[in-house]
PDB file of C-alpha atoms in Angstrom:
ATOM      1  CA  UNK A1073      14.134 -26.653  -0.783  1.00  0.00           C
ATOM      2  CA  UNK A1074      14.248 -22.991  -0.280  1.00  0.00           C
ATOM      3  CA  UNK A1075      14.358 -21.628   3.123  1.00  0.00           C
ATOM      4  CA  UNK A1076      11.943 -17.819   3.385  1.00  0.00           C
ATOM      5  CA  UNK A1077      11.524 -15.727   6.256  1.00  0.00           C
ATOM      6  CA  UNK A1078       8.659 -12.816   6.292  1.00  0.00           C
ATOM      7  CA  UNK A1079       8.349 -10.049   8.718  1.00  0.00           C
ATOM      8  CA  UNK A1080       5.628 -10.692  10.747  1.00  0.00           C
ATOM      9  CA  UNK A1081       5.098  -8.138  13.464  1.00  0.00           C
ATOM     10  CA  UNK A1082       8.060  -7.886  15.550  1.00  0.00           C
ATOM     11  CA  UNK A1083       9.134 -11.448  14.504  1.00  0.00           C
ATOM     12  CA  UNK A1084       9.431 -13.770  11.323  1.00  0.00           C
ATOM     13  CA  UNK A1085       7.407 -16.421   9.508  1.00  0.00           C
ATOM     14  CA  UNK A1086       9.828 -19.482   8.276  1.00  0.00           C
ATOM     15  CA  UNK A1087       8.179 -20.984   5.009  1.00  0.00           C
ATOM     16  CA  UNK A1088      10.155 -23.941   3.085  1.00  0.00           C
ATOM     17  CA  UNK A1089       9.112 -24.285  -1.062  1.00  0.00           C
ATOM     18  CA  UNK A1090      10.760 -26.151  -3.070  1.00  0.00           C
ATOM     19  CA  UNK A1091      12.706 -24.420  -5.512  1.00  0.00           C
ATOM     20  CA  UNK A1092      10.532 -25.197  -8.653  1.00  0.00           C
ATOM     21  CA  UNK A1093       7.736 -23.763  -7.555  1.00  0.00           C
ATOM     22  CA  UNK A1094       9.502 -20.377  -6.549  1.00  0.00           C
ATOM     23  CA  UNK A1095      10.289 -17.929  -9.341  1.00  0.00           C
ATOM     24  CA  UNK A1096      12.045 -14.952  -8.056  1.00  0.00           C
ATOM     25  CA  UNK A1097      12.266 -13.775  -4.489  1.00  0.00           C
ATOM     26  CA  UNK A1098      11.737  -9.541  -3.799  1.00  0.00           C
ATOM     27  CA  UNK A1099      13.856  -8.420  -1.247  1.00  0.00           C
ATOM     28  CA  UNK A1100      13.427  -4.854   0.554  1.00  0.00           C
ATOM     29  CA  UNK A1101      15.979  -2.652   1.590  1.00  0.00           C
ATOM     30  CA  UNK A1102      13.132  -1.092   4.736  1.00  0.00           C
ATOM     31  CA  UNK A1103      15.035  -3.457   7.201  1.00  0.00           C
ATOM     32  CA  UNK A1104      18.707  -1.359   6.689  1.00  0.00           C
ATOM     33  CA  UNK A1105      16.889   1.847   5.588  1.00  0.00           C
ATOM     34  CA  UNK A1106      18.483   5.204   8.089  1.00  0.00           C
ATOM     35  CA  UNK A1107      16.684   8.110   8.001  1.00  0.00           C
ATOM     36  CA  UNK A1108      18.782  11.397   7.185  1.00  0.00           C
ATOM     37  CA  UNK A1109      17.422  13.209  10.341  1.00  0.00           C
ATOM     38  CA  UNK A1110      15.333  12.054  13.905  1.00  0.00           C
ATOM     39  CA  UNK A1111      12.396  11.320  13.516  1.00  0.00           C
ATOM     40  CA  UNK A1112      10.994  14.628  15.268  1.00  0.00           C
ATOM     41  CA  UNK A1113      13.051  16.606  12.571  1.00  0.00           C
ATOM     42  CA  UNK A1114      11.895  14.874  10.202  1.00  0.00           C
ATOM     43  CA  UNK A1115       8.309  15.740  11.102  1.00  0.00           C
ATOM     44  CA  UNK A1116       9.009  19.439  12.394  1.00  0.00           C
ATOM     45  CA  UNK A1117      10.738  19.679   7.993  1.00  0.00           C
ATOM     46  CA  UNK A1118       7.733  18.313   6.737  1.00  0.00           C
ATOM     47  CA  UNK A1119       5.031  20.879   8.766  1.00  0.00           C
ATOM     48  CA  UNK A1120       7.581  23.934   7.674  1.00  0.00           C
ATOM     49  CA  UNK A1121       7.533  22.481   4.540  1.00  0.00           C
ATOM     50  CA  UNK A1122       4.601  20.808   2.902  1.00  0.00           C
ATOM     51  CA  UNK A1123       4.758  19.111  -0.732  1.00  0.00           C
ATOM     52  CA  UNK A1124       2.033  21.755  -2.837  1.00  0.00           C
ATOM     53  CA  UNK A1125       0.721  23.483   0.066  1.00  0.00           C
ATOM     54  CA  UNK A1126       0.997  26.178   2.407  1.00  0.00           C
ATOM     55  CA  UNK A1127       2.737  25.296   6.218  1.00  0.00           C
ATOM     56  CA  UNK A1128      -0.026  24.731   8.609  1.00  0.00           C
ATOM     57  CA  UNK A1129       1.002  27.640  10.190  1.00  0.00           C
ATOM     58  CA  UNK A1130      -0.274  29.837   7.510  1.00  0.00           C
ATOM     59  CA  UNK A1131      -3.204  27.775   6.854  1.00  0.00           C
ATOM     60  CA  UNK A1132      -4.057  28.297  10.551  1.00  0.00           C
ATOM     61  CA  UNK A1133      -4.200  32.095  10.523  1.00  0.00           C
ATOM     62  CA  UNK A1134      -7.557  33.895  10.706  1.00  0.00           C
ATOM     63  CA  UNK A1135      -9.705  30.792  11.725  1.00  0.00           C
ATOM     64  CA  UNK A1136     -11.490  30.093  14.433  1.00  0.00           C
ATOM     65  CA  UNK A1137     -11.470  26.237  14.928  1.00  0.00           C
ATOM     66  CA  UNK A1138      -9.446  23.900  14.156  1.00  0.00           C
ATOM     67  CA  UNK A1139     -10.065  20.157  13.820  1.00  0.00           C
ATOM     68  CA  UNK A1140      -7.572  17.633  14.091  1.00  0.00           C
ATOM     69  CA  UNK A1141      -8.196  13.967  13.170  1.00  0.00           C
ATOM     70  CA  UNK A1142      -5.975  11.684  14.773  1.00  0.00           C
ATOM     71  CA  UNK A1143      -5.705   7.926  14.730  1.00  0.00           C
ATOM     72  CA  UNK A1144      -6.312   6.158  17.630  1.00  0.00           C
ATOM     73  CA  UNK A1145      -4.525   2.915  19.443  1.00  0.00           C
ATOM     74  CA  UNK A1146      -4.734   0.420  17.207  1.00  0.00           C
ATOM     75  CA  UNK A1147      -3.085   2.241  14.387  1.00  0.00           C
ATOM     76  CA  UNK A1148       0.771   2.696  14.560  1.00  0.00           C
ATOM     77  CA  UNK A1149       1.112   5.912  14.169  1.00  0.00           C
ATOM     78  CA  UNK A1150       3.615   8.189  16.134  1.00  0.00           C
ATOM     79  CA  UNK A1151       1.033  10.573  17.891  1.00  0.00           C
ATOM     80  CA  UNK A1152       3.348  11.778  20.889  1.00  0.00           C
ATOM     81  CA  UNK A1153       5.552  12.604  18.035  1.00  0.00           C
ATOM     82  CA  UNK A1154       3.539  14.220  15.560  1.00  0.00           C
ATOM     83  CA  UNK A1155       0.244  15.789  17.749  1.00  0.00           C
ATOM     84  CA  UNK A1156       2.703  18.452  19.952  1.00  0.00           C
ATOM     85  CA  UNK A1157       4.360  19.908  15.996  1.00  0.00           C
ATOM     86  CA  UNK A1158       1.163  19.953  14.964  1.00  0.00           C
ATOM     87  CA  UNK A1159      -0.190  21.664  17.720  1.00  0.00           C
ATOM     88  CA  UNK A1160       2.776  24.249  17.735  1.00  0.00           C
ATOM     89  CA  UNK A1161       2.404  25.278  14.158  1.00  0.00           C
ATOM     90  CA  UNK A1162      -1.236  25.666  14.486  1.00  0.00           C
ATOM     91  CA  UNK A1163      -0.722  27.642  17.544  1.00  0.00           C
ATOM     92  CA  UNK A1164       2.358  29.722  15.904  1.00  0.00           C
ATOM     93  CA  UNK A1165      -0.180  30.743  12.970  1.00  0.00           C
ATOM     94  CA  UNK A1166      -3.404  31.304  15.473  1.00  0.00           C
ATOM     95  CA  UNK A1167      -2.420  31.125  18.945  1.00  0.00           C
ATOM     96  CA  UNK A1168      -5.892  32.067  19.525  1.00  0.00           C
ATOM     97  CA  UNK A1169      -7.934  28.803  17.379  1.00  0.00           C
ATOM     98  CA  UNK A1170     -10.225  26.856  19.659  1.00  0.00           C
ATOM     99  CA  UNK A1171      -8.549  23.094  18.625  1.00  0.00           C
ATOM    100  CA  UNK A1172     -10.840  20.247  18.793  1.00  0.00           C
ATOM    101  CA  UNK A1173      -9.506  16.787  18.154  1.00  0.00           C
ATOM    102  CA  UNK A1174     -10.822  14.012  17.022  1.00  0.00           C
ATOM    103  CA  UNK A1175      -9.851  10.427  17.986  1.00  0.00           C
ATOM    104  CA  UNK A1176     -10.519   8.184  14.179  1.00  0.00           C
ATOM    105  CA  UNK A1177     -11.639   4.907  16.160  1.00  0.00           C
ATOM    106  CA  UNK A1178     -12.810   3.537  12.968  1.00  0.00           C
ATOM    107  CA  UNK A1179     -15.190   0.377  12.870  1.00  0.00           C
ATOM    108  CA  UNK A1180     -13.106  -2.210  15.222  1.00  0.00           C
ATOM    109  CA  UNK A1181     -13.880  -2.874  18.863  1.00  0.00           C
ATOM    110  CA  UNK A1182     -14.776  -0.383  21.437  1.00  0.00           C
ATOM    111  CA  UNK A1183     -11.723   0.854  23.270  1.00  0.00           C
ATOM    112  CA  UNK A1184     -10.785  -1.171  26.580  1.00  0.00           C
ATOM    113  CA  UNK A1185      -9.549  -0.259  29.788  1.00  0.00           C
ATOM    114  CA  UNK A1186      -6.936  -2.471  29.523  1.00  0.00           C
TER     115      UNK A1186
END
């Protein structure tokens, strides 16, 4: 038998197969993976720095709104992170752009209190 563990969320799925019926086994390196820089570095390089386009902040000058589409709950995205770099480079470029943004809820379940 050959003893598998997936990621699953936060936690790991345990599978036994027996070993004929498994032909190779794909490992990723995500688990060890370090980033070079923190995370809000990281972001801050990549808004100074876009791959085949101008920064935001550059983009942002001489408009007069703004939309940002952001994702909401359900999605893990780092929005405390990235929605204040985003907001500063917009603002850096146009500090006078009327901002809207725009919460993606997608087509799940209405948004709870809880």
């Amino acid at each position: 038998m050959m003893h598998l563990q997936f990621p699953y969320g936060k936690e790991y799925k345990t599978i036994d197969l027996p070993e004929q019926q498994v032909k190779a086994v794909l490992t990723s390196e995500l688990e060890s993976y370090r980033p070079a820089y923190e995370a809000e570095t990281l972001v801050r390089r990549a808004l100074e720095q876009p791959v085949g386009s101008l920064p935001l902040c550059e983009l942002s000058r001489g408009k007069q709104r703004v939309t940002i589409i952001a994702s909401d709950h359900t999605r893990p995205v780092p929005s405390r992170l990235l929605m204040p770099q985003l907001l500063r480079q917009i603002r850096t470029g146009n500090p006078e752009a009327e901002i809207t943004i725009l919460i993606a809820t997608g087509c799940h379940r209405e948004t709870s209190r809880e």
